[in-house]
XYZ file of C-alpha atoms in Angstrom:
697
model
C -24.057 -0.763 56.029
C -23.243 2.743 57.101
C -21.431 3.476 53.851
C -24.514 2.295 51.940
C -27.063 3.722 54.391
C -29.451 5.304 51.871
C -29.439 2.227 49.694
C -30.221 0.120 52.792
C -33.075 2.384 53.829
C -34.633 2.621 50.364
C -34.286 -1.135 49.822
C -35.976 -2.070 53.112
C -38.764 0.494 52.642
C -39.522 -0.832 49.149
C -39.558 -4.439 50.347
C -41.602 -3.707 53.474
C -44.213 -1.621 51.634
C -44.573 -4.258 48.940
C -45.027 -6.947 51.581
C -47.660 -4.870 53.363
C -49.622 -4.150 50.238
C -49.570 -7.824 49.173
C -50.250 -9.210 52.689
C -53.985 -9.793 51.993
C -53.065 -11.808 48.905
C -50.622 -13.828 50.974
C -53.286 -14.670 53.544
C -55.740 -15.642 50.769
C -53.217 -18.165 49.423
C -52.769 -19.991 52.728
C -53.939 -23.559 52.970
C -56.300 -25.261 55.423
C -55.277 -28.703 54.354
C -54.023 -31.034 57.123
C -53.561 -33.977 54.776
C -51.179 -36.894 55.379
C -50.219 -38.307 51.978
C -49.207 -41.939 52.186
C -50.991 -42.630 55.477
C -53.732 -45.301 55.215
C -56.563 -43.290 56.807
C -55.803 -40.227 54.705
C -55.768 -42.237 51.471
C -59.052 -43.961 52.478
C -60.607 -40.579 53.251
C -59.507 -39.184 49.925
C -61.066 -42.224 48.216
C -64.341 -41.736 50.129
C -64.437 -38.033 49.248
C -63.706 -38.697 45.602
C -66.278 -41.478 45.177
C -69.080 -40.230 47.473
C -68.476 -36.442 47.397
C -68.426 -36.008 51.194
C -67.420 -37.628 54.494
C -63.908 -38.916 54.948
C -61.905 -36.567 57.170
C -64.823 -34.135 57.441
C -67.254 -35.122 60.157
C -70.981 -34.958 59.423
C -73.457 -32.368 60.586
C -76.279 -33.561 62.788
C -79.975 -32.778 62.999
C -81.382 -33.218 66.488
C -85.054 -33.686 67.362
C -86.401 -33.651 70.881
C -90.139 -34.078 71.460
C -92.025 -33.389 74.772
C -93.675 -36.089 76.815
C -95.808 -38.055 76.297
C -94.876 -37.926 72.609
C -92.246 -40.362 71.327
C -90.032 -40.469 68.227
C -91.583 -43.862 67.612
C -95.047 -42.362 67.093
C -96.200 -42.731 63.498
C -97.001 -39.026 63.125
C -93.589 -37.971 64.508
C -91.758 -40.389 62.203
C -93.719 -39.163 59.198
C -93.001 -35.484 59.968
C -89.338 -36.232 60.686
C -89.024 -38.095 57.371
C -90.678 -35.177 55.536
C -88.215 -32.757 57.052
C -85.221 -34.842 55.972
C -86.730 -35.302 52.539
C -86.224 -31.565 51.986
C -82.501 -32.200 51.586
C -81.222 -32.705 48.004
C -80.949 -36.290 46.823
C -77.709 -35.589 44.951
C -74.501 -35.059 46.894
C -76.073 -35.448 50.362
C -75.934 -38.546 52.534
C -78.208 -39.017 55.573
C -78.441 -41.701 58.187
C -81.250 -41.588 60.793
C -83.417 -43.890 62.883
C -85.603 -44.127 59.808
C -83.004 -45.713 57.523
C -80.102 -46.826 59.681
C -80.103 -50.282 58.181
C -80.475 -52.231 61.455
C -82.072 -51.979 64.879
C -78.728 -51.575 66.656
C -77.999 -48.385 64.718
C -81.536 -47.087 65.284
C -81.030 -47.502 69.020
C -77.683 -45.717 68.972
C -79.212 -42.674 67.254
C -82.117 -42.472 69.728
C -82.235 -41.783 73.444
C -83.384 -44.469 75.909
C -86.546 -42.554 76.714
C -87.425 -42.466 72.952
C -87.946 -38.692 73.031
C -84.702 -37.543 71.351
C -83.081 -38.665 68.123
C -80.231 -37.498 65.906
C -79.782 -37.793 62.140
C -76.279 -37.546 60.670
C -76.095 -35.468 57.550
C -73.162 -35.521 55.111
C -73.393 -32.493 52.755
C -71.036 -31.765 49.870
C -67.593 -30.622 51.082
C -65.893 -27.402 49.951
C -62.152 -26.823 50.116
C -60.971 -24.183 52.582
C -61.389 -23.395 56.269
C -65.183 -24.035 56.273
C -66.027 -27.358 54.610
C -69.739 -26.729 54.998
C -69.695 -22.998 54.268
C -72.472 -23.434 51.693
C -74.285 -26.425 53.245
C -74.536 -25.387 56.882
C -76.666 -22.248 56.323
C -78.842 -24.164 53.876
C -79.395 -27.050 56.317
C -80.026 -24.668 59.210
C -82.632 -22.681 57.262
C -84.329 -25.810 56.001
C -84.585 -27.430 59.441
C -85.680 -24.196 61.129
C -88.746 -24.025 58.998
C -89.705 -27.649 59.707
C -91.693 -28.625 62.821
C -91.955 -32.095 64.237
C -94.528 -32.587 66.997
C -94.519 -28.832 67.271
C -90.770 -28.753 67.976
C -88.080 -27.170 65.754
C -85.241 -29.275 64.402
C -81.804 -28.173 65.572
C -78.535 -28.430 63.698
C -75.257 -29.366 65.374
C -72.210 -31.539 64.705
C -68.449 -31.083 64.882
C -68.198 -28.550 62.073
C -71.194 -26.574 63.317
C -69.698 -26.439 66.794
C -66.420 -25.169 65.416
C -68.159 -22.434 63.440
C -70.279 -21.516 66.446
C -67.064 -21.119 68.495
C -65.971 -18.215 66.308
C -64.146 -19.804 63.423
C -60.721 -18.717 62.295
C -61.584 -15.890 59.921
C -60.695 -12.978 62.277
C -58.055 -10.742 60.596
C -54.521 -11.351 61.836
C -54.133 -7.591 62.282
C -56.302 -7.860 65.418
C -53.807 -10.156 67.176
C -50.845 -8.090 65.931
C -52.426 -4.936 67.275
C -52.956 -6.598 70.686
C -49.363 -7.812 70.795
C -47.948 -4.443 69.632
C -50.030 -2.630 72.268
C -48.457 -4.652 75.025
C -44.964 -4.265 73.464
C -45.147 -0.475 73.281
C -46.046 -0.270 76.993
C -43.044 -2.428 77.933
C -40.704 -0.573 75.589
C -41.929 2.755 76.872
C -41.010 1.709 80.425
C -37.620 0.392 79.318
C -36.519 3.378 77.255
C -38.618 6.326 78.511
C -38.022 8.019 75.177
C -38.878 7.824 71.484
C -36.385 4.966 71.191
C -39.329 2.772 72.205
C -40.667 3.160 68.677
C -37.512 1.850 67.007
C -37.900 -1.883 67.903
C -41.535 -1.740 66.740
C -40.431 -0.203 63.468
C -37.944 -3.053 62.995
C -40.665 -5.587 63.819
C -43.064 -4.041 61.301
C -40.385 -4.221 58.611
C -39.549 -7.841 59.461
C -43.208 -8.950 59.530
C -44.106 -7.279 56.273
C -41.009 -8.697 54.544
C -41.687 -12.180 55.861
C -45.248 -12.077 54.506
C -43.806 -11.194 51.081
C -41.475 -14.182 51.287
C -44.364 -16.407 52.353
C -46.230 -15.263 49.249
C -43.315 -16.470 47.124
C -43.197 -19.746 49.057
C -46.913 -20.299 48.540
C -46.343 -20.378 44.777
C -44.152 -23.458 45.213
C -45.972 -25.356 47.967
C -49.041 -25.159 50.194
C -48.494 -23.026 53.286
C -50.656 -23.607 56.384
C -52.912 -20.807 57.653
C -51.186 -21.208 61.042
C -48.128 -19.517 59.547
C -49.852 -16.124 59.463
C -50.149 -16.148 63.236
C -46.563 -17.240 63.702
C -45.240 -14.543 61.385
C -47.430 -11.862 62.935
C -46.893 -12.606 66.599
C -43.684 -14.619 66.953
C -42.206 -12.288 64.348
C -43.289 -9.344 66.463
C -41.645 -10.703 69.588
C -38.439 -11.962 67.976
C -37.768 -8.843 65.884
C -38.333 -6.609 68.952
C -36.057 -8.831 71.071
C -33.191 -8.607 68.573
C -33.617 -4.855 68.155
C -33.877 -4.386 71.919
C -30.586 -6.204 72.538
C -28.687 -4.060 70.060
C -30.290 -0.764 71.021
C -29.651 -1.293 74.722
C -26.003 -2.099 74.048
C -25.710 0.970 71.832
C -27.323 3.027 74.580
C -24.897 1.605 77.136
C -21.911 2.640 75.030
C -23.364 6.125 74.474
C -23.889 6.578 78.208
C -20.235 5.725 78.733
C -19.250 8.708 76.546
C -18.460 6.813 73.334
C -19.203 8.575 70.023
C -22.282 7.596 68.115
C -20.623 5.781 65.196
C -18.204 3.946 67.512
C -21.107 2.977 69.775
C -22.958 1.470 66.804
C -19.821 -0.476 65.875
C -19.345 -1.835 69.379
C -23.015 -2.739 69.690
C -22.880 -4.647 66.422
C -19.566 -6.420 67.334
C -21.043 -7.646 70.602
C -24.866 -7.633 70.676
C -25.029 -7.906 66.860
C -22.966 -11.073 66.940
C -25.188 -12.533 69.639
C -28.222 -11.717 67.526
C -26.684 -13.456 64.497
C -26.018 -16.717 66.460
C -29.417 -16.492 68.155
C -31.317 -16.189 64.890
C -29.436 -19.050 63.353
C -30.079 -21.125 66.428
C -33.837 -20.489 66.224
C -33.805 -21.355 62.531
C -31.914 -24.592 63.209
C -34.462 -25.611 65.884
C -37.215 -25.284 63.278
C -35.499 -27.892 61.086
C -37.354 -30.416 63.235
C -40.556 -29.296 61.541
C -39.097 -29.018 58.046
C -37.983 -32.671 57.894
C -41.217 -34.135 59.386
C -43.148 -35.991 56.617
C -46.321 -33.966 57.232
C -46.957 -31.225 54.624
C -48.723 -28.691 56.833
C -46.117 -28.989 59.593
C -43.349 -28.712 57.030
C -44.877 -25.466 55.783
C -45.020 -24.224 59.422
C -41.324 -25.036 59.650
C -40.446 -23.195 56.471
C -42.564 -20.203 57.483
C -41.052 -20.279 60.942
C -37.542 -20.406 59.529
C -38.092 -17.129 57.762
C -39.149 -15.277 60.938
C -35.807 -15.220 62.787
C -33.717 -14.973 59.622
C -35.555 -11.865 58.373
C -35.521 -10.392 61.869
C -31.744 -10.910 62.047
C -31.303 -9.351 58.607
C -33.312 -6.240 59.682
C -31.401 -5.989 62.973
C -27.970 -6.269 61.329
C -28.600 -3.906 58.389
C -31.417 -1.441 58.859
C -31.138 -0.958 62.637
C -27.466 0.179 62.731
C -28.199 2.599 59.885
C -31.112 4.137 61.839
C -29.044 4.334 65.043
C -26.131 5.972 63.241
C -28.383 8.432 61.407
C -31.026 9.560 63.892
C -30.419 7.462 67.025
C -29.350 10.307 69.337
C -32.376 12.353 68.309
C -34.655 9.555 69.471
C -33.277 9.896 72.992
C -36.072 12.341 73.805
C -37.129 13.313 76.359
C -33.819 13.240 78.283
C -35.218 12.579 81.735
C -32.277 10.857 83.379
C -28.858 9.398 82.572
C -29.119 5.856 81.288
C -27.918 3.251 83.777
C -26.697 0.199 81.840
C -26.618 -2.236 84.764
C -29.565 -2.759 87.038
C -29.224 -2.524 90.815
C -32.181 -4.874 91.248
C -30.675 -7.550 88.960
C -27.296 -7.111 90.576
C -28.817 -7.878 93.978
C -30.653 -10.878 92.501
C -27.409 -12.104 90.931
C -25.497 -11.772 94.188
C -28.133 -13.703 96.175
C -28.243 -16.499 93.578
C -24.452 -16.729 93.229
C -23.988 -16.697 97.025
C -26.504 -19.563 97.460
C -25.751 -21.180 94.132
C -26.229 -24.828 95.159
C -29.520 -24.263 96.970
C -30.774 -22.047 94.172
C -29.935 -24.633 91.475
C -31.569 -27.471 93.441
C -34.739 -25.530 94.255
C -35.135 -24.316 90.640
C -34.618 -27.860 89.336
C -37.153 -29.266 91.806
C -39.735 -26.624 90.802
C -39.261 -27.417 87.088
C -39.468 -31.170 87.797
C -42.740 -30.753 89.678
C -44.205 -28.813 86.798
C -42.882 -31.361 84.314
C -44.570 -34.305 86.043
C -48.097 -33.830 84.504
C -46.543 -34.085 81.039
C -45.977 -37.797 81.650
C -49.764 -38.192 81.197
C -49.934 -36.224 77.966
C -52.419 -37.577 75.426
C -52.388 -36.532 71.767
C -55.422 -36.035 69.545
C -58.185 -33.631 68.600
C -60.037 -31.714 71.330
C -62.928 -33.602 72.864
C -66.359 -32.400 71.802
C -67.107 -31.255 75.358
C -64.404 -28.614 74.898
C -66.023 -27.038 71.806
C -69.620 -27.377 72.876
C -69.690 -25.201 76.002
C -70.932 -22.054 74.271
C -74.406 -20.594 74.050
C -74.797 -20.791 70.271
C -77.593 -22.985 68.822
C -75.192 -25.757 67.750
C -73.761 -26.105 71.260
C -77.227 -26.118 72.841
C -78.416 -28.771 70.372
C -75.356 -30.912 71.106
C -75.962 -30.724 74.814
C -79.625 -31.525 74.407
C -78.747 -34.712 72.599
C -75.975 -35.852 74.942
C -77.937 -34.896 78.063
C -80.711 -37.161 76.814
C -78.212 -40.035 76.769
C -77.139 -40.154 73.116
C -73.443 -40.940 72.917
C -70.969 -38.232 71.935
C -69.326 -40.916 69.812
C -71.961 -40.754 67.090
C -70.915 -37.240 66.112
C -67.481 -38.388 64.919
C -68.240 -41.720 63.242
C -65.596 -43.974 61.761
C -66.310 -44.780 58.117
C -65.706 -48.162 56.497
C -65.791 -48.700 52.743
C -66.106 -52.316 51.598
C -67.552 -54.451 48.855
C -68.901 -57.068 51.248
C -70.763 -57.129 54.588
C -68.071 -59.185 56.278
C -66.092 -56.154 57.502
C -69.234 -54.495 58.858
C -70.284 -57.646 60.742
C -66.841 -57.982 62.334
C -66.823 -54.380 63.538
C -70.299 -54.613 65.119
C -68.984 -56.907 67.878
C -65.949 -54.755 68.835
C -65.900 -53.199 72.303
C -66.565 -49.466 72.110
C -68.719 -49.720 68.967
C -72.352 -48.767 69.612
C -73.552 -49.730 66.116
C -72.698 -49.902 62.422
C -75.148 -47.963 60.305
C -75.602 -49.360 56.789
C -78.263 -47.309 55.005
C -79.649 -48.891 51.859
C -80.004 -45.637 49.931
C -78.074 -45.059 46.706
C -76.014 -42.234 48.273
C -74.208 -44.839 50.388
C -73.270 -47.055 47.420
C -70.857 -46.533 44.544
C -70.501 -49.406 42.140
C -69.630 -52.487 44.179
C -68.423 -50.341 47.082
C -70.633 -49.725 50.071
C -70.097 -47.197 52.855
C -70.978 -47.676 56.530
C -70.862 -45.289 59.515
C -69.448 -46.846 62.641
C -71.032 -45.149 65.712
C -68.912 -45.223 68.847
C -70.028 -45.447 72.441
C -67.526 -42.718 73.447
C -66.147 -39.520 71.903
C -63.372 -40.614 69.562
C -61.003 -38.137 71.259
C -61.335 -39.773 74.682
C -58.999 -42.650 75.711
C -61.877 -45.116 75.367
C -62.771 -43.739 71.926
C -59.166 -43.867 70.731
C -58.886 -47.494 71.866
C -62.073 -48.369 69.954
C -60.735 -46.797 66.796
C -57.518 -48.796 67.162
C -59.503 -52.038 67.601
C -61.547 -51.264 64.491
C -58.407 -50.697 62.430
C -56.929 -53.957 63.638
C -60.130 -55.917 62.917
C -60.413 -54.937 59.266
C -57.841 -53.809 56.661
C -56.596 -50.282 57.435
C -57.139 -49.348 53.817
C -60.871 -49.637 54.367
C -61.137 -47.426 57.491
C -61.604 -43.675 57.274
C -63.024 -40.787 59.275
C -61.332 -37.984 61.171
C -60.568 -40.143 64.223
C -58.610 -42.657 62.110
C -56.662 -39.843 60.479
C -55.841 -38.378 63.879
C -54.222 -41.676 64.861
C -52.162 -41.581 61.637
C -51.159 -37.996 62.379
C -49.542 -39.047 65.660
C -47.678 -41.844 63.873
C -46.516 -39.636 60.980
C -45.312 -36.795 63.233
C -43.723 -38.725 66.069
C -42.760 -42.026 64.475
C -39.169 -40.948 63.744
C -38.992 -37.660 65.645
C -36.342 -38.866 68.087
C -33.410 -38.833 65.671
C -34.602 -35.474 64.257
C -34.529 -33.872 67.718
C -31.105 -35.363 68.448
C -29.772 -33.920 65.181
C -31.214 -30.474 65.981
C -29.703 -30.636 69.474
C -26.272 -31.567 68.172
C -26.259 -28.771 65.553
C -27.394 -26.287 68.153
C -24.678 -27.335 70.641
C -22.063 -26.977 67.905
C -23.334 -23.467 67.061
C -23.374 -22.360 70.658
C -19.938 -23.871 71.310
C -18.603 -21.854 68.440
C -20.331 -18.680 69.669
C -19.288 -19.052 73.311
C -16.041 -20.962 72.803
C -17.029 -23.378 75.507
C -17.924 -27.048 75.667
C -19.815 -27.075 78.994
C -22.042 -23.973 78.514
C -23.900 -25.309 75.393
C -24.447 -28.713 77.060
C -25.785 -27.017 80.181
C -28.036 -24.782 78.016
C -29.382 -27.860 76.175
C -30.309 -29.704 79.362
C -31.927 -26.582 80.820
C -33.957 -26.081 77.665
C -35.317 -29.609 77.672
C -36.353 -29.337 81.341
C -37.867 -25.898 80.830
C -39.919 -26.974 77.793
C -40.993 -30.151 79.674
C -42.314 -27.894 82.470
C -44.266 -25.890 79.921
C -45.780 -29.121 78.617
C -46.736 -30.176 82.110
C -48.564 -26.943 82.858
C -50.293 -27.074 79.451
C -51.541 -30.571 80.270
C -52.839 -29.333 83.628
C -54.699 -26.416 82.041
C -56.042 -27.920 78.786
C -56.029 -31.695 79.128
C -57.041 -31.842 82.806
C -58.922 -28.550 82.987
C -57.265 -26.708 85.843
C -57.747 -23.040 84.920
C -59.046 -23.499 81.343
C -62.414 -21.995 82.246
C -60.909 -19.174 84.297
C -58.189 -18.218 81.808
C -59.904 -18.898 78.502
C -63.592 -19.386 79.272
C -63.304 -22.849 77.722
C -63.719 -26.447 78.865
C -60.820 -28.857 79.092
C -59.871 -30.270 75.672
C -59.157 -33.684 77.201
C -56.190 -34.049 74.812
C -53.342 -31.924 73.478
C -53.645 -31.351 69.731
C -51.283 -33.775 68.051
C -49.093 -31.169 66.297
C -48.677 -28.820 69.263
C -45.843 -30.519 71.235
C -43.446 -30.734 68.296
C -44.269 -27.277 66.976
C -43.958 -25.742 70.434
C -40.677 -27.578 71.027
C -39.213 -26.247 67.788
C -40.061 -22.618 68.585
C -39.337 -22.722 72.317
C -36.043 -24.507 71.881
C -34.713 -21.742 69.680
C -36.293 -18.821 71.501
C -35.035 -20.060 74.898
C -31.535 -20.399 73.460
C -31.847 -16.705 72.500
C -32.035 -15.636 76.140
C -29.397 -18.144 77.202
C -27.020 -16.798 74.604
C -27.728 -13.170 75.523
C -26.863 -13.883 79.196
C -23.934 -16.209 78.685
C -22.303 -13.999 76.089
C -22.337 -11.090 78.510
C -21.033 -13.238 81.366
C -18.253 -14.490 79.119
C -17.437 -10.898 78.077
C -17.123 -9.897 81.704
C -14.957 -12.979 82.464
C -12.691 -12.252 79.496
C -12.303 -8.672 80.815
C -10.717 -10.111 83.978
C -13.505 -10.873 86.449
C -13.723 -14.193 88.329
C -16.561 -16.534 87.326
C -18.833 -15.575 90.276
C -18.201 -11.835 89.777
C -18.667 -12.125 86.004
C -21.930 -13.971 86.583
C -23.270 -11.184 88.844
C -22.100 -8.539 86.383
C -23.630 -10.408 83.400
C -26.956 -10.743 85.135
C -26.938 -7.064 86.178
C -26.467 -6.007 82.534
C -28.822 -8.528 80.903
C -31.491 -9.228 83.541
C -33.597 -6.217 82.608
C -33.084 -6.915 78.928
C -34.119 -10.593 79.109
C -37.095 -9.942 81.389
C -38.365 -7.112 79.131
C -37.825 -9.118 75.946
C -39.527 -12.171 77.457
C -42.504 -10.081 78.656
C -42.968 -8.697 75.138
C -42.866 -12.206 73.671
C -45.199 -13.434 76.421
C -47.718 -10.699 75.606
C -47.468 -11.640 71.917
C -48.376 -15.219 72.820
C -51.251 -13.977 74.991
C -52.541 -12.141 71.941
C -52.129 -15.369 69.935
C -54.255 -17.149 72.547
C -57.196 -14.911 71.658
C -57.462 -16.560 68.213
C -60.837 -18.318 68.239
C -59.399 -21.756 67.395
C -58.850 -24.126 70.282
C -55.801 -25.734 68.681
C -54.127 -22.361 68.349
C -55.075 -21.531 71.974
C -53.314 -24.670 73.221
C -50.251 -23.884 71.140
C -50.178 -20.238 72.416
C -50.538 -21.442 75.996
C -47.511 -23.743 75.665
C -45.395 -20.997 74.076
C -46.419 -18.373 76.665
C -45.721 -20.747 79.631
C -42.419 -21.814 78.097
C -41.215 -18.260 77.663
C -42.251 -17.033 81.109
C -40.723 -20.084 82.878
C -37.565 -19.722 80.901
C -37.112 -16.018 81.658
C -37.862 -16.401 85.370
C -36.826 -19.688 86.902
C -34.315 -20.828 84.284
C -32.472 -17.680 83.144
C -32.834 -15.692 86.367
C -32.012 -18.465 88.810
C -30.828 -21.734 87.296
C -28.428 -20.277 84.694
C -26.444 -18.017 87.023
C -26.476 -20.625 89.812
C -25.013 -23.339 87.561
C -22.462 -21.046 85.939
C -21.196 -19.896 89.374
C -21.306 -23.455 90.735
C -19.190 -24.974 87.986
C -16.592 -22.224 87.991
C -13.689 -22.604 85.589
C -15.248 -25.653 83.948
C -17.496 -23.257 82.057
C -14.557 -21.868 80.094
C -12.949 -25.116 78.956
C -12.347 -24.911 75.219
C -9.935 -27.448 73.653
C -9.411 -25.304 70.520
C -8.039 -22.310 72.333
C -5.743 -20.097 70.253
C -3.572 -17.110 71.124
C -5.607 -14.838 68.898
C -8.353 -12.931 70.675
C -11.575 -13.585 68.666
C -13.700 -10.670 67.587
C -17.091 -10.071 69.093
C -18.224 -11.753 72.281
C -14.729 -11.960 73.740
C -13.871 -8.347 73.132
C -13.991 -6.374 76.347
C -16.207 -3.335 76.086
C -14.526 0.041 76.665
C -16.636 0.978 79.676
C -15.928 -1.890 82.083
C -15.752 -1.104 85.760
C -13.915 -3.676 87.878
């Protein structure tokens, strides 16, 4: 790289600038499709959408009417005015079911409150592709209903899609989150370096992010790429690229402080920290294979996009970074306030305390992680409950609460749809526990040839346990190929993602252990790292369940209500990223401990020395990544918030309890067992086992 330095610089500048210029085009090409080809509910929903032009996986909007006492929605004048308001909607491409045309008395009752003063009409407008299915219809419906008065009261528009749009949508530019993450990173880097070197990791991150967006653009020409990828590239890319650059720059700085020449310092940093970065990046990429092989297109695209993040970050760190350090690195050490101290006194003291009390430390850390893991045993998968997205002050949220406060079930807002050529299926479903009614309007919009569509209104929100059980009973009572709706597709999502995930995770774990064994030349250390990672990620799941599913802290931290469930794709996606990122820190620490041990120190002393050299690095890198995930949690999409929460908790737990306490305690406890390697040769391997020239015994 140093021989070709100008070619390296020009090449990366060209690629990064091109990626930055084309980034808006990349974002425009991202997909908002969560389809599940081959799954029965998805295929039924596609059939409903093709034949009826709406419905299927897209929940209806709702028009709510509430009249003051002593008026009633049963009054002839109120019914006439309500019918006139709904008649304003186009006949073509719109489906409506209300108390006026529900097809049976049971459905009329389900759509109306017990005091007969509030009623809701479900409206299915034409669906548009993209992030906002009702982008055209929602403003039109809202304007039409606002101008209509029934018993002197305005009609209000709500529904699942209206609630989501009222919550902020997902159209905020990604640059906002990147700027938040970068702001936190520059503060941490400034404290770590105290010089212009703080800018260098950010420069590497900007290059990696821009390049990855360019590669995503190429990927999008071959397959759909989920919109979630832009957040992963922007924020996980920011943290990972900074972490890798930070590791190499700090090792280079350590060598320079020991009096080594600049070029030699770059070489040593690349032979040690650079090698660790290479194995770390490959480990992160391998962990994301769990997403690539899942038979769910949008998750597969997240896996492919995620794969590019560490690989590009590694490429930047191993090519552009050494060139910059060798060319202008010493000049960036300004201002020279004090001599750089490679090892940290604080972390040396922490290491000594942990190593001295290794058994107690290991048991306490394990107990703490187990306690945090416990809530994960009650994890429920699904879409967020409506209560979680209806807590705002926007008109849609107020209208939803007006209807539900009057006693109308939340289950009517996410109806299950059944398409059938006979009434037999409808009649069977009516008697199922958890079904409030089956609405069978007689209008032409609900019929297509010999096929007839019905809306199954539930007595509970479909995302609640009772609602999920009702959906399962419906699908068992009639052929699955006739049952659609978003709730049915949610159930299929869980099956598609987790049906065969066990063997995938085992495969990823085995490949990771082999890679780490090769990097560390140890059998025990990779196995220990694997077990620690699983426990650490489980603890992050447990805390996420407490915050989002149960509601402890959701309002305080995010100003949101409990979701009641964990979004079905979050656990697997979070595992894939956390598994690799956590291995990063483990490899950073263990590689330095091994280096110290190979230089002649005993296992306990090598552990203390390794922690003293890497503790500050790992804590700083983890803090930067944590701040990036905090920035990700500001995205106004509740699914992304849950995902960001899991990642942030996983990283902070890993950097504190696991890497600061559990890792050194176990390494010191197991002594020489750590270094057992059956393929030992007389040749000293290059890289991690090379003693650095500035060791002090």
